[in-house]
mmCIF file of C-alpha atoms in Angstrom:
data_model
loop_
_atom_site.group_PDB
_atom_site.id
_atom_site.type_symbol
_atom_site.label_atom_id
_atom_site.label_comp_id
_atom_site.label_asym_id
_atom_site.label_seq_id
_atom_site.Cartn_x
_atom_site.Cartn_y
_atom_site.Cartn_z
ATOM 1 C CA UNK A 1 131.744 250.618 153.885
ATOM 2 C CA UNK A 2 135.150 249.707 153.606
ATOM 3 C CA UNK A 3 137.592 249.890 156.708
ATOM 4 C CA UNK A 4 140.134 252.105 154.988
ATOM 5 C CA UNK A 5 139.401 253.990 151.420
ATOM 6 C CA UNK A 6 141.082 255.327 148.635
ATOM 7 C CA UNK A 7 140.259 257.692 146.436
ATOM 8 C CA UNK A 8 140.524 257.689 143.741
ATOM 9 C CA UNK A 9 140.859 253.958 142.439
ATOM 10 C CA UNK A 10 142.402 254.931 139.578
ATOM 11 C CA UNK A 11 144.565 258.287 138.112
ATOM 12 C CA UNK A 12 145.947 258.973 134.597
ATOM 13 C CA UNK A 13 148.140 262.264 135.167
ATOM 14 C CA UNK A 14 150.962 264.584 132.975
ATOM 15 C CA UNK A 15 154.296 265.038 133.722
ATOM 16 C CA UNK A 16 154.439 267.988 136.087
ATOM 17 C CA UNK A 17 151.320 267.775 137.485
ATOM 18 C CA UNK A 18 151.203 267.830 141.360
ATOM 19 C CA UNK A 19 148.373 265.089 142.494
ATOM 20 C CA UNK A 20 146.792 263.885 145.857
ATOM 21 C CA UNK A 21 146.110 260.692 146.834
ATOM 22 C CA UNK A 22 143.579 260.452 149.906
ATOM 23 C CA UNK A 23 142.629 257.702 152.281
ATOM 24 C CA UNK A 24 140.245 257.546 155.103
ATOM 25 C CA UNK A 25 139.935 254.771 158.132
ATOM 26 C CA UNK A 26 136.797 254.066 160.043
ATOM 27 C CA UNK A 27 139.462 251.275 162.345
ATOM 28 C CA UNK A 28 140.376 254.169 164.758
ATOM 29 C CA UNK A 29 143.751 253.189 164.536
ATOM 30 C CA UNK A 30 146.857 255.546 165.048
ATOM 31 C CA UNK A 31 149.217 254.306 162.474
ATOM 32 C CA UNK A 32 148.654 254.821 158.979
ATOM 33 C CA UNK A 33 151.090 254.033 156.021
ATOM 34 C CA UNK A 34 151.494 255.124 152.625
ATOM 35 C CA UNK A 35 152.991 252.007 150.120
ATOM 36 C CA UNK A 36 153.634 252.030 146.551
ATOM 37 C CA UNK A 37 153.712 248.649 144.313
ATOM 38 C CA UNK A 38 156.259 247.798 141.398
ATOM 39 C CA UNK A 39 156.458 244.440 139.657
ATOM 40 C CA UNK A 40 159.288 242.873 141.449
ATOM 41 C CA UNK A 41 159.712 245.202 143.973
ATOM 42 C CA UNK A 42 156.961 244.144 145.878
ATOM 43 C CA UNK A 43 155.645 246.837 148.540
ATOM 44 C CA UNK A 44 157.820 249.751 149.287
ATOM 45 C CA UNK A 45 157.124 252.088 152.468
ATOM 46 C CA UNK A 46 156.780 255.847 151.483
ATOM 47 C CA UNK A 47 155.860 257.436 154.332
ATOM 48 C CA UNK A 48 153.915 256.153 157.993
ATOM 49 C CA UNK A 49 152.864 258.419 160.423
ATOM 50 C CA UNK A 50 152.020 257.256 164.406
ATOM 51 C CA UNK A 51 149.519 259.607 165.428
ATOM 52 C CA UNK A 52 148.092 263.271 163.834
ATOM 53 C CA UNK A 53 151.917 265.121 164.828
ATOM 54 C CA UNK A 54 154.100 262.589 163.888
ATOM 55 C CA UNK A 55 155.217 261.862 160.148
ATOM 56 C CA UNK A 56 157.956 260.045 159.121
ATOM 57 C CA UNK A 57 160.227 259.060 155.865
ATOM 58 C CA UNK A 58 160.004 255.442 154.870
ATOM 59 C CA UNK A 59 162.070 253.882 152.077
ATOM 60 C CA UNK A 60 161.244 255.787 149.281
ATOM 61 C CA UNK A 61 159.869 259.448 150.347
ATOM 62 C CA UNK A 62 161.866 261.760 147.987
ATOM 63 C CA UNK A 63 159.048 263.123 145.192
ATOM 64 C CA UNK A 64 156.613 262.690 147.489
ATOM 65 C CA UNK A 65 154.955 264.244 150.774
ATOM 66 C CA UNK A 66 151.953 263.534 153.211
ATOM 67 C CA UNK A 67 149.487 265.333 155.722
ATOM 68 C CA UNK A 68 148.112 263.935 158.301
ATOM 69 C CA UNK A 69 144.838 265.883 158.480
ATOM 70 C CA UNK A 70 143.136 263.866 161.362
ATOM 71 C CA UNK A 71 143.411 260.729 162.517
ATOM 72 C CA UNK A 72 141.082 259.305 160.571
ATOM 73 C CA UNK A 73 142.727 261.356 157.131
ATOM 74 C CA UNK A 74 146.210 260.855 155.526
ATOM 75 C CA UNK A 75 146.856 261.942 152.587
ATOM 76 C CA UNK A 76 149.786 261.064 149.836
ATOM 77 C CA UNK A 77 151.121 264.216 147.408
ATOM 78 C CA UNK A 78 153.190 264.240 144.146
ATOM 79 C CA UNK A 79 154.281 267.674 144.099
ATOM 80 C CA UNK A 80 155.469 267.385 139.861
ATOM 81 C CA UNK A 81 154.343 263.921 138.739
ATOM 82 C CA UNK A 82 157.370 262.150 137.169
ATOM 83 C CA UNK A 83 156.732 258.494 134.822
ATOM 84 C CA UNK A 84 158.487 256.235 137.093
ATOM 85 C CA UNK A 85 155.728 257.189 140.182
ATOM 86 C CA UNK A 86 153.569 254.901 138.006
ATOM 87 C CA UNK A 87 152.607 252.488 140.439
ATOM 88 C CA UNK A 88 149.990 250.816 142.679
ATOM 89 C CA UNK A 89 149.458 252.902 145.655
ATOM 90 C CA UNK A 90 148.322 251.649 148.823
ATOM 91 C CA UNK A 91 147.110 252.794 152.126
ATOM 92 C CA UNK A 92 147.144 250.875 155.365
ATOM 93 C CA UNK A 93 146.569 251.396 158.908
ATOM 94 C CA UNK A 94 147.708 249.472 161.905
ATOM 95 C CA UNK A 95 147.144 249.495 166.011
ATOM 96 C CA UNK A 96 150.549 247.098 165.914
ATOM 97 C CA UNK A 97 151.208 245.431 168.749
ATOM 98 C CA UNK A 98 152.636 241.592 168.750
ATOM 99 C CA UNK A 99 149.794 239.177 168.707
ATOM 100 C CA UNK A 100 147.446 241.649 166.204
ATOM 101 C CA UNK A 101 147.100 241.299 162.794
ATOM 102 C CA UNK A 102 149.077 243.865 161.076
ATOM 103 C CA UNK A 103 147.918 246.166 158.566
ATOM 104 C CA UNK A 104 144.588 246.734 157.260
ATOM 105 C CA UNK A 105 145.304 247.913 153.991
ATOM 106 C CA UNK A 106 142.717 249.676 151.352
ATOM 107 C CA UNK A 107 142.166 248.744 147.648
ATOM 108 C CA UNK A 108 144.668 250.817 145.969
ATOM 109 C CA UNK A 109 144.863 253.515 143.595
ATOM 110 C CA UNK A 110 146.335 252.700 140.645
ATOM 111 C CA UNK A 111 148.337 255.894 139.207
ATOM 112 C CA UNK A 112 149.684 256.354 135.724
ATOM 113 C CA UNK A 113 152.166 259.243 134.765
ATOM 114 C CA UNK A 114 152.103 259.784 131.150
ATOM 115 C CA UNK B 1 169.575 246.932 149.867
ATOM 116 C CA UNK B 2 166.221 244.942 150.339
ATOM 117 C CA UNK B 3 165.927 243.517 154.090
ATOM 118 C CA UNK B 4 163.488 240.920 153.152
ATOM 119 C CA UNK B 5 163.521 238.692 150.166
ATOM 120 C CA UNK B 6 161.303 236.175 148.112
ATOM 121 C CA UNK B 7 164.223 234.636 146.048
ATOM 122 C CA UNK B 8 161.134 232.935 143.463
ATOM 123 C CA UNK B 9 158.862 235.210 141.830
ATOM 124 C CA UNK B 10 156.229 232.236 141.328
ATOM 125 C CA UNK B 11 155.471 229.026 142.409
ATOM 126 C CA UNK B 12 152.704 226.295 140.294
ATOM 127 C CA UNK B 13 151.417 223.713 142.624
ATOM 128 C CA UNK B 14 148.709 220.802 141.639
ATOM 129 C CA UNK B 15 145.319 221.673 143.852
ATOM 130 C CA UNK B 16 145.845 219.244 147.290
ATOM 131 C CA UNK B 17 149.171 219.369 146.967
ATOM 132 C CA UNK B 18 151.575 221.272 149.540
ATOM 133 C CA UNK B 19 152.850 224.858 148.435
ATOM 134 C CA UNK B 20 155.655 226.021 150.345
ATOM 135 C CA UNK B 21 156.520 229.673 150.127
ATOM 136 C CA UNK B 22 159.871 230.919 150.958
ATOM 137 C CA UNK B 23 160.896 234.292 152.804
ATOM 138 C CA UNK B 24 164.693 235.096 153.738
ATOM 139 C CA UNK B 25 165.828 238.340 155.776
ATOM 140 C CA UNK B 26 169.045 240.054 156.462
ATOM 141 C CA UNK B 27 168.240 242.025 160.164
ATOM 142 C CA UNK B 28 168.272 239.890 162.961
ATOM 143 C CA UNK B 29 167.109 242.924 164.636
ATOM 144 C CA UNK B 30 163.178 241.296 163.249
ATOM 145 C CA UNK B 31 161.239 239.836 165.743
ATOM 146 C CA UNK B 32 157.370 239.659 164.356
ATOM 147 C CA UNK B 33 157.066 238.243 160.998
ATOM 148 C CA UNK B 34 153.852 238.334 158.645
ATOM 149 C CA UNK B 35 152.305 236.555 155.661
ATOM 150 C CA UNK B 36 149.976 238.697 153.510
ATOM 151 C CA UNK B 37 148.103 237.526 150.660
ATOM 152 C CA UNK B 38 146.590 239.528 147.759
ATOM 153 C CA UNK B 39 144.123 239.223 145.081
ATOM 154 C CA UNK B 40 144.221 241.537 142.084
ATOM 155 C CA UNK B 41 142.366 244.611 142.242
ATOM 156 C CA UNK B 42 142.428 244.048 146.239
ATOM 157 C CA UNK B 43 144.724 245.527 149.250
ATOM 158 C CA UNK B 44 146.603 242.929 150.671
ATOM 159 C CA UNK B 45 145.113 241.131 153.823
ATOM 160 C CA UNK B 46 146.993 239.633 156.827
ATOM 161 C CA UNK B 47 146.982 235.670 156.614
ATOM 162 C CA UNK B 48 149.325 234.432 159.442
ATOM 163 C CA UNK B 49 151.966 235.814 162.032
ATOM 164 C CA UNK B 50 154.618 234.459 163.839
ATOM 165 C CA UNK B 51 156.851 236.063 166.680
ATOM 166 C CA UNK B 52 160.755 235.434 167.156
ATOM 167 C CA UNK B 53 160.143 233.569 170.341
ATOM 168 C CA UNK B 54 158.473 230.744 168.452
ATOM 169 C CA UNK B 55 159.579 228.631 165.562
ATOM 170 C CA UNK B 56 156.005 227.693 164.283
ATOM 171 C CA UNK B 57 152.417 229.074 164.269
ATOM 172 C CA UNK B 58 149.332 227.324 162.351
ATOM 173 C CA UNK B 59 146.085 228.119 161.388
ATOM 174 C CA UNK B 60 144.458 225.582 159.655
ATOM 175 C CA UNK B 61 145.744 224.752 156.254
ATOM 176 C CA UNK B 62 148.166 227.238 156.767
ATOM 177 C CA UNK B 63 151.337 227.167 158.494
ATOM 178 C CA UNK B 64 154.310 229.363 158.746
ATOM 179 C CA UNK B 65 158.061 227.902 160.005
ATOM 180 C CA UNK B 66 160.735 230.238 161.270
ATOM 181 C CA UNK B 67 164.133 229.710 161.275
ATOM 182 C CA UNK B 68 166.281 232.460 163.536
ATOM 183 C CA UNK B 69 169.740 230.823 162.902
ATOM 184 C CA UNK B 70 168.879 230.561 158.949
ATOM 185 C CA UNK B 71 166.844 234.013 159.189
ATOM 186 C CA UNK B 72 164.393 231.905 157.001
ATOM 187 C CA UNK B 73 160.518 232.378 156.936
ATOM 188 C CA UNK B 74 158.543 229.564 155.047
ATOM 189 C CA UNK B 75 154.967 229.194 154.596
ATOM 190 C CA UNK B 76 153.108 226.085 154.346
ATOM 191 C CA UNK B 77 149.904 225.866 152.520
ATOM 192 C CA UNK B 78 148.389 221.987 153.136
ATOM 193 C CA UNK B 79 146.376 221.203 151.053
ATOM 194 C CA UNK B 80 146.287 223.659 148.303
ATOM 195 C CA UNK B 81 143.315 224.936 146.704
ATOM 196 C CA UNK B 82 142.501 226.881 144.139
ATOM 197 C CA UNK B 83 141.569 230.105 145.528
ATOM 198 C CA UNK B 84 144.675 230.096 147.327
ATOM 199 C CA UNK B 85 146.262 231.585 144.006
ATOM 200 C CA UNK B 86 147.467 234.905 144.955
ATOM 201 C CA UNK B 87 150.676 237.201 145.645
ATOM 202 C CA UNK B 88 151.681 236.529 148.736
ATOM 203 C CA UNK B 89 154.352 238.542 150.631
ATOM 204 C CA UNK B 90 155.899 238.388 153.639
ATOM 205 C CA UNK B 91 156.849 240.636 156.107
ATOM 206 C CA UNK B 92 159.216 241.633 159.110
ATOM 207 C CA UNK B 93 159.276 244.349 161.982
ATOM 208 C CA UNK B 94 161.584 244.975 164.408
ATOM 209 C CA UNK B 95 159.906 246.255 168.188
ATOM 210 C CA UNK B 96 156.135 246.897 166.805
ATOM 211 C CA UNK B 97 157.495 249.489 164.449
ATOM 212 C CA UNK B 98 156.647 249.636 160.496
ATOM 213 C CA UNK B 99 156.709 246.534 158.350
ATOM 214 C CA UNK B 100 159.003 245.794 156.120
ATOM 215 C CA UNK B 101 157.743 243.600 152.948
ATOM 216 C CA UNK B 102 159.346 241.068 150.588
ATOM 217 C CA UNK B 103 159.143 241.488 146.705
ATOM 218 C CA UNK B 104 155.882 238.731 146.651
ATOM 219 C CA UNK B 105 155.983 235.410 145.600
ATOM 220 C CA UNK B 106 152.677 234.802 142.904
ATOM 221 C CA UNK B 107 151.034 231.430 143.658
ATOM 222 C CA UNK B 108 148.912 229.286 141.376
ATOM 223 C CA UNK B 109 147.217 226.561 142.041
ATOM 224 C CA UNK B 110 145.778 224.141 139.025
ATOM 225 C CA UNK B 111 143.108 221.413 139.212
#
């Protein structure tokens, strides 16, 4: 099994439609991350939470929201799906401290907003 | 305003050949810097780190090269091969907090 999942891989929604995106670690790490993917834009930080109580904005959080449902569970909500949230989604974790290796990210889910 | 920045969107280098990527930043508050690489229909995966208090870290055919003064980040890929073509980003934190990631730079390498 995979480190950290996604579900689902992949997501064709309408306009309007309020969707979750859902990831799952087996790491046991704190941090987890929510990043979205444009062509040219590279990765772009949503939201990142540090442990179950703490959530936080990143770059980009406006259309969007997150629960952290256990350490283990954070999930990624698009409360009235707009076009331009077509993106690659990823989820990564991290137990970030200077020598580690970063993130360990999942697969993506690839979401289209027609 | 983006804090880190791949200035080429793709580089083409002849397999054995050296493929330097290129990473600039604009807060000298960064002081752990990453290379990820990624495959299509993959996450990206960590390849090679570097703190500010050193100027160079390798790992094998892979080497990254920082420049405080310039805040410049290059990666060095000696020699190149061909599964080495990939998107490759880079990356910057400041104090172990939440990375920060560069627009990707998309590598191929040809026989």
């Amino acid at each position: 099994d995979a480190d950290v999942t996604q579900t689902p891989r992949n997501r064709i929604t309408k306009t309007g439609k309020r969707i979750m995106l859902e990831c799952s670690q087996t790491k046991g790490h704190d941090r987890m991350y929510w990043y979205r993917q444009d062509p040219g834009l590279g990765l772009r930080l949503i939201y990142y939470s540090f442990d179950v109580k703490d959530i936080n904005k990143g770059e980009i959080s406006d259309g969007y929201s997150v629960s952290r449902q256990a350490q283990a569970k954070f999930s990624l909500s698009l409360e009235s799906a707009i076009p331009n949230q077509t993106a690659l989604y990823f989820c990564a974790t991290s137990d970030f401290s200077e020598g580690s290796d970063g993130y360990t990210f999942g697969s993506g889910t690839r979401l289209t907003v027609v | 305003d983006q804090q880190v920045k791949q200035n080429s969107p793709s580089l083409s280098v002849q397999e054995g050949r050296i493929s330097i990527l290129n990473c600039d930043y604009t807060n000298s508050m960064f002081d752990y810097f990453l290379w990820y690489k990624k495959y299509p229909a993959e996450g990206p995966t960590f390849l090679i780190s570097i703190s500010s208090i050193k100027d160079k870290n390798e790992d094998g055919r892979f080497t990254v090269f920082l420049n405080k003064s310039a805040k410049h980040l290059s990666l060095h890929i000696v020699p190149s091969q061909p599964g080495d073509s990939a998107v490759y980003f880079c990356a910057a934190s400041t104090n172990t907090d939440k990375l920060i990631f560069g627009t990707g730079t998309r590598l191929q390498v040809f026989p």
